[in-house]
Amino acid sequence: MTSLDELQGHIDQFMNERNNRPVPEFEGYSPFEMQHILYDTFGEKSPIKLRKMTGDNYKLIPILNQIKYLGEIISRTGEVKLTKLGFLPTKVVTELYNQGFIKEYQFESGISKLYKEMDSTGVHVARVLMEISGLAKKRNNKISLTKQGEKILRDDYQLCQLILKTYGEKFNWAHLDYYGENNIGQLGFGFSLILFHKYGHLKRTDKFYNEKYFNAFPMLLESISYPTYTTKENYAGHCYTLRTFDRFLNFFGGVVIEQERGMDAEKFIVKGDVFDRMFEILPHSSNQV
């Protein structure tokens, strides 16, 4: 007769085998691996690793250099007085944007002029990331560097690790757009890195990645409200592309985007030079426990 302990052992073995079985929708990774990809993206058991690069490569990461320069501005006087609403003053916004780390079409084309922090997505993101990562602190409506921040800003690898993890896990991606408070793009951003590692060597449309992402996480399609003039899939796809490619990977220098003119013109995506230097993606392992 089989004991309860033996029965439990058989159940545990079955569940372990099932959880370690590759899933086609997850690009061959197992449910166990996907748990780590989702909730501990750069952890020890995740297949996604951040490489340590040479110094020149870090110059190719726009948001890293934007944050470093903002740190230099703050460091000059020890602190920067913010506006009444808690934003960077116009002088700082202008100086930071004019370094050219993150260029934005509306300013480069002359459609709009830069006046305040919230006019520029790149400037705003840099300031917010500095605060929520602990690089800087805000007191009495003034922003200054923390002691730890001063140290990390001198180490490109540590800084890259910190802002990448902060952007992925703490920064609210929905804050920057009008697609609503949903997790599209941010949930499974590590899976997007896997997709781009695997397929990004060839120029492909953003729709290619949209389909693979929502094939892995179909429940996210149910979380989005969409206007009547389009389909749920099309609207959610635009949301995913904006958050993942136009912002996340673009901020970190990992993507080159080409787009024809027109509302529904196709957008083509390919890896930037720094992507494979920055990320190491390990294959599925059947030995996970």
Protein backbone atom coordinates (compact mmCIF):
# COMPACT_ATOMS: atom_id res chain seq x y z
CA MET A 1 0.00 0.00 0.00
CA THR A 2 1.28 3.45 -0.90
CA SER A 3 1.83 5.71 2.08
CA LEU A 4 0.67 9.32 2.18
CA ASP A 5 4.28 10.45 2.07
CA GLU A 6 4.92 8.38 -1.06
CA LEU A 7 1.74 9.71 -2.67
CA GLN A 8 2.74 13.28 -1.89
CA GLY A 9 6.16 12.55 -3.35
CA HIS A 10 4.57 11.37 -6.61
CA ILE A 11 2.37 14.48 -6.72
CA ASP A 12 5.34 16.77 -6.07
CA GLN A 13 7.34 15.06 -8.81
CA PHE A 14 4.45 15.40 -11.27
CA MET A 15 3.94 19.08 -10.47
CA ASN A 16 7.67 19.75 -10.70
CA GLU A 17 7.87 18.09 -14.11
CA ARG A 18 4.85 20.03 -15.34
CA ASN A 19 6.18 23.35 -14.07
CA ASN A 20 9.53 22.72 -15.76
CA ARG A 21 8.03 21.73 -19.11
CA PRO A 22 8.69 24.24 -21.92
CA VAL A 23 5.62 26.18 -23.07
CA PRO A 24 5.44 27.30 -26.75
CA GLU A 25 3.62 30.54 -25.85
CA PHE A 26 6.51 31.36 -23.48
CA GLU A 27 9.08 30.90 -26.28
CA GLY A 28 10.08 27.54 -24.82
CA TYR A 29 10.51 28.66 -21.21
CA SER A 30 8.72 26.81 -18.44
CA PRO A 31 6.06 28.14 -16.03
CA PHE A 32 8.73 28.02 -13.30
CA GLU A 33 11.11 30.15 -15.37
CA MET A 34 8.30 32.53 -16.32
CA GLN A 35 7.63 33.16 -12.62
CA HIS A 36 11.17 34.45 -12.26
CA ILE A 37 11.04 36.37 -15.56
CA LEU A 38 7.91 38.15 -14.31
CA TYR A 39 8.64 38.71 -10.63
CA ASP A 40 12.44 38.55 -10.23
CA THR A 41 13.54 39.61 -13.69
CA PHE A 42 17.25 39.97 -12.98
CA GLY A 43 17.40 37.50 -10.10
CA GLU A 44 19.64 34.47 -9.75
CA LYS A 45 17.08 32.01 -11.18
CA SER A 46 15.95 34.24 -14.04
CA PRO A 47 17.40 33.55 -17.51
CA ILE A 48 17.95 37.31 -17.97
CA LYS A 49 21.34 38.66 -16.92
CA LEU A 50 22.79 42.16 -17.13
CA ARG A 51 26.30 42.15 -18.55
CA LYS A 52 29.08 44.41 -17.32
CA MET A 53 30.17 46.47 -20.32
CA THR A 54 33.15 48.65 -21.18
CA GLY A 55 32.85 52.36 -20.43
CA ASP A 56 32.17 53.51 -24.00
CA ASN A 57 29.09 51.30 -24.23
CA TYR A 58 27.42 53.11 -21.35
CA LYS A 59 27.59 56.30 -23.42
CA LEU A 60 25.05 54.63 -25.73
CA ILE A 61 22.38 54.45 -23.00
CA PRO A 62 20.39 57.71 -23.21
CA ILE A 63 18.54 57.58 -19.89
CA LEU A 64 21.70 56.64 -17.98
CA ASN A 65 23.52 59.70 -19.35
CA GLN A 66 20.48 61.89 -18.81
CA ILE A 67 20.44 60.90 -15.14
CA LYS A 68 24.21 61.33 -14.76
CA TYR A 69 24.04 64.84 -16.18
CA LEU A 70 21.10 65.75 -13.96
CA GLY A 71 23.20 64.50 -11.05
CA GLU A 72 26.00 66.85 -12.15
CA ILE A 73 23.60 69.81 -12.25
CA ILE A 74 22.38 69.05 -8.74
CA SER A 75 25.92 68.47 -7.50
CA ARG A 76 27.11 71.92 -8.60
CA THR A 77 25.17 73.74 -5.90
CA GLY A 78 24.32 70.83 -3.61
CA GLU A 79 20.60 71.12 -4.27
CA VAL A 80 18.11 72.44 -6.82
CA LYS A 81 15.00 74.34 -5.82
CA LEU A 82 11.90 72.91 -7.50
CA THR A 83 8.84 74.75 -8.75
CA LYS A 84 5.76 75.13 -6.59
CA LEU A 85 4.37 71.95 -8.14
CA GLY A 86 7.56 70.01 -7.41
CA PHE A 87 9.11 69.99 -10.88
CA LEU A 88 12.56 70.97 -12.14
CA PRO A 89 12.93 74.67 -12.97
CA THR A 90 12.88 75.74 -16.63
CA LYS A 91 16.60 76.56 -16.68
CA VAL A 92 17.52 73.02 -15.57
CA VAL A 93 15.01 71.41 -17.95
CA THR A 94 16.44 73.35 -20.90
CA GLU A 95 20.07 72.61 -20.03
CA LEU A 96 19.35 68.90 -19.55
CA TYR A 97 17.38 68.49 -22.77
CA ASN A 98 19.94 70.44 -24.80
CA GLN A 99 22.59 67.80 -24.07
CA GLY A 100 20.78 65.71 -26.70
CA PHE A 101 20.70 62.42 -24.80
CA ILE A 102 16.99 61.89 -25.48
CA LYS A 103 15.65 63.86 -28.43
CA GLU A 104 11.91 64.31 -28.82
CA TYR A 105 10.18 64.88 -32.13
CA GLN A 106 7.94 67.76 -31.07
CA PHE A 107 10.94 69.87 -30.09
CA GLU A 108 13.33 68.77 -32.84
CA SER A 109 10.70 69.47 -35.52
CA GLY A 110 9.75 72.84 -34.05
CA ILE A 111 6.13 71.82 -33.45
CA SER A 112 6.45 72.65 -29.75
CA LYS A 113 8.81 74.61 -27.52
CA LEU A 114 10.25 73.26 -24.30
CA TYR A 115 9.24 75.26 -21.24
CA LYS A 116 8.68 72.93 -18.31
CA GLU A 117 9.57 69.46 -17.06
CA MET A 118 6.27 67.85 -18.04
CA ASP A 119 6.76 68.99 -21.65
CA SER A 120 9.59 66.48 -22.01
CA THR A 121 9.02 62.79 -21.29
CA GLY A 122 12.76 62.10 -21.13
CA VAL A 123 13.50 64.88 -18.66
CA HIS A 124 10.54 63.96 -16.48
CA VAL A 125 11.48 60.27 -16.40
CA ALA A 126 15.07 61.09 -15.43
CA ARG A 127 13.95 63.20 -12.48
CA VAL A 128 11.40 60.64 -11.26
CA LEU A 129 13.84 57.73 -11.60
CA MET A 130 16.44 59.61 -9.55
CA GLU A 131 13.95 60.02 -6.72
CA ILE A 132 12.33 56.58 -6.62
CA SER A 133 15.68 54.81 -7.05
CA GLY A 134 17.15 56.61 -4.04
CA LEU A 135 19.79 58.47 -6.06
CA ALA A 136 18.24 61.75 -4.95
CA LYS A 137 15.91 62.94 -2.20
CA LYS A 138 13.37 65.76 -2.07
CA ARG A 139 13.05 67.87 1.07
CA ASN A 140 11.50 71.28 1.54
CA ASN A 141 10.76 71.33 -2.19
CA LYS A 142 14.46 70.99 -3.03
CA ILE A 143 16.16 68.03 -4.67
CA SER A 144 19.63 66.86 -3.64
CA LEU A 145 21.76 63.76 -4.09
CA THR A 146 21.89 61.08 -1.40
CA LYS A 147 25.26 59.81 -0.17
CA GLN A 148 24.55 56.47 -1.83
CA GLY A 149 23.47 58.28 -4.98
CA GLU A 150 26.75 60.19 -5.19
CA LYS A 151 28.60 56.87 -5.06
CA ILE A 152 26.43 55.01 -7.58
CA LEU A 153 26.50 57.87 -10.10
CA ARG A 154 30.26 57.27 -10.40
CA ASP A 155 29.80 53.59 -11.31
CA ASP A 156 28.11 53.04 -14.69
CA TYR A 157 27.43 49.33 -14.12
CA GLN A 158 25.79 49.86 -10.74
CA LEU A 159 23.85 52.83 -12.09
CA CYS A 160 22.61 50.86 -15.09
CA GLN A 161 21.50 48.00 -12.84
CA LEU A 162 19.68 50.36 -10.51
CA ILE A 163 17.80 52.42 -13.08
CA LEU A 164 16.91 49.39 -15.20
CA LYS A 165 15.41 47.61 -12.21
CA THR A 166 13.75 50.80 -10.99
CA TYR A 167 12.22 51.53 -14.39
CA GLY A 168 10.94 47.98 -14.75
CA GLU A 169 9.66 47.38 -11.23
CA LYS A 170 8.90 50.72 -9.54
CA PHE A 171 8.20 53.31 -12.21
CA ASN A 172 4.57 53.30 -13.40
CA TRP A 173 4.68 52.90 -17.20
CA ALA A 174 1.03 53.92 -17.52
CA HIS A 175 1.91 57.31 -16.00
CA LEU A 176 3.27 58.52 -19.33
CA ASP A 177 0.32 57.89 -21.65
CA TYR A 178 -3.45 57.89 -22.04
CA TYR A 179 -4.02 54.14 -22.35
CA GLY A 180 -5.20 53.84 -18.76
CA GLU A 181 -3.96 52.16 -15.61
CA ASN A 182 -3.16 48.69 -16.90
CA ASN A 183 -0.05 46.49 -16.85
CA ILE A 184 0.50 46.20 -20.59
CA GLY A 185 4.21 46.30 -21.36
CA GLN A 186 5.37 46.55 -17.76
CA LEU A 187 4.11 43.08 -16.83
CA GLY A 188 6.54 40.76 -18.51
CA PHE A 189 9.01 43.43 -19.61
CA GLY A 190 11.63 40.70 -19.14
CA PHE A 191 9.76 38.53 -21.63
CA SER A 192 9.94 41.42 -24.10
CA LEU A 193 13.72 41.41 -23.62
CA ILE A 194 13.70 37.68 -24.42
CA LEU A 195 11.62 38.25 -27.56
CA PHE A 196 13.90 41.04 -28.74
CA HIS A 197 17.03 39.01 -28.00
CA LYS A 198 15.65 36.14 -30.08
CA TYR A 199 14.14 38.03 -33.00
CA GLY A 200 15.57 41.56 -32.95
CA HIS A 201 18.52 40.87 -35.25
CA LEU A 202 16.12 41.21 -38.20
CA LYS A 203 14.01 44.25 -38.95
CA ARG A 204 10.44 43.33 -38.03
CA THR A 205 7.21 45.23 -37.51
CA ASP A 206 6.03 46.08 -34.03
CA LYS A 207 2.94 43.94 -34.75
CA PHE A 208 5.19 40.87 -34.79
CA TYR A 209 6.14 41.51 -31.16
CA ASN A 210 2.63 42.59 -30.18
CA GLU A 211 1.23 39.24 -31.24
CA LYS A 212 3.86 37.24 -29.38
CA TYR A 213 3.48 39.30 -26.21
CA PHE A 214 -0.32 38.99 -26.06
CA ASN A 215 -0.10 35.33 -27.04
CA ALA A 216 1.87 34.84 -23.80
CA PHE A 217 -0.32 37.16 -21.72
CA PRO A 218 -3.82 37.12 -23.27
CA MET A 219 -5.41 38.22 -19.99
CA LEU A 220 -3.94 41.70 -20.51
CA LEU A 221 -6.25 42.22 -23.48
CA GLU A 222 -9.19 41.99 -21.10
CA SER A 223 -7.85 44.77 -18.89
CA ILE A 224 -7.91 47.55 -21.45
CA SER A 225 -10.76 49.87 -22.41
CA TYR A 226 -10.63 50.87 -26.05
CA PRO A 227 -12.46 53.34 -28.32
CA THR A 228 -15.09 52.18 -30.80
CA TYR A 229 -13.14 53.27 -33.89
CA THR A 230 -10.58 50.47 -33.48
CA THR A 231 -10.22 46.91 -32.22
CA LYS A 232 -9.06 45.82 -28.79
CA GLU A 233 -6.03 44.07 -30.31
CA ASN A 234 -5.00 47.12 -32.34
CA TYR A 235 -5.40 49.53 -29.43
CA ALA A 236 -3.56 47.26 -26.98
CA GLY A 237 -0.83 46.74 -29.57
CA HIS A 238 -0.23 50.48 -29.90
CA CYS A 239 -0.06 50.70 -26.10
CA TYR A 240 2.52 47.88 -25.93
CA THR A 241 4.64 49.41 -28.70
CA LEU A 242 4.67 52.88 -27.14
CA ARG A 243 5.61 51.65 -23.67
CA THR A 244 8.06 48.92 -24.68
CA PHE A 245 9.85 50.23 -27.76
CA ASP A 246 9.28 53.99 -28.02
CA ARG A 247 10.07 54.47 -24.36
CA PHE A 248 11.61 51.57 -22.38
CA LEU A 249 14.02 50.12 -24.95
CA ASN A 250 14.55 53.47 -26.63
CA PHE A 251 15.52 55.08 -23.31
CA PHE A 252 18.07 52.30 -22.74
CA GLY A 253 19.52 52.48 -26.25
CA GLY A 254 18.44 48.97 -27.17
CA VAL A 255 16.31 49.66 -30.23
CA VAL A 256 16.32 51.37 -33.60
CA ILE A 257 12.85 52.38 -34.81
CA GLU A 258 11.87 53.25 -38.36
CA GLN A 259 8.41 54.49 -39.19
CA GLU A 260 6.78 55.77 -42.35
CA ARG A 261 4.54 58.81 -42.19
CA GLY A 262 0.83 58.40 -41.56
CA MET A 263 -1.49 57.39 -38.76
CA ASP A 264 -1.46 53.65 -39.50
CA ALA A 265 1.99 53.47 -41.07
CA GLU A 266 3.98 50.40 -40.15
CA LYS A 267 6.69 50.72 -37.53
CA PHE A 268 9.85 48.65 -37.99
CA ILE A 269 11.96 47.54 -35.04
CA VAL A 270 15.54 46.24 -34.90
CA LYS A 271 18.16 45.88 -32.15
CA GLY A 272 20.41 48.78 -31.31
CA ASP A 273 24.15 48.13 -31.00
CA VAL A 274 24.12 48.08 -27.21
CA PHE A 275 21.33 45.51 -26.66
CA ASP A 276 23.38 42.29 -26.91
CA ARG A 277 26.24 43.90 -25.06
CA MET A 278 23.95 44.80 -22.19
CA PHE A 279 21.83 41.65 -21.86
CA GLU A 280 22.66 37.96 -21.68
CA ILE A 281 19.64 35.70 -22.18
CA LEU A 282 20.08 32.09 -21.09
CA PRO A 283 18.12 29.30 -22.82
CA HIS A 284 15.46 27.17 -21.14
CA SER A 285 16.86 24.83 -18.52
CA SER A 286 15.09 21.58 -17.61
CA ASN A 287 16.98 21.41 -14.31
CA GLN A 288 15.12 24.22 -12.54
CA VAL A 289 13.55 23.33 -9.20
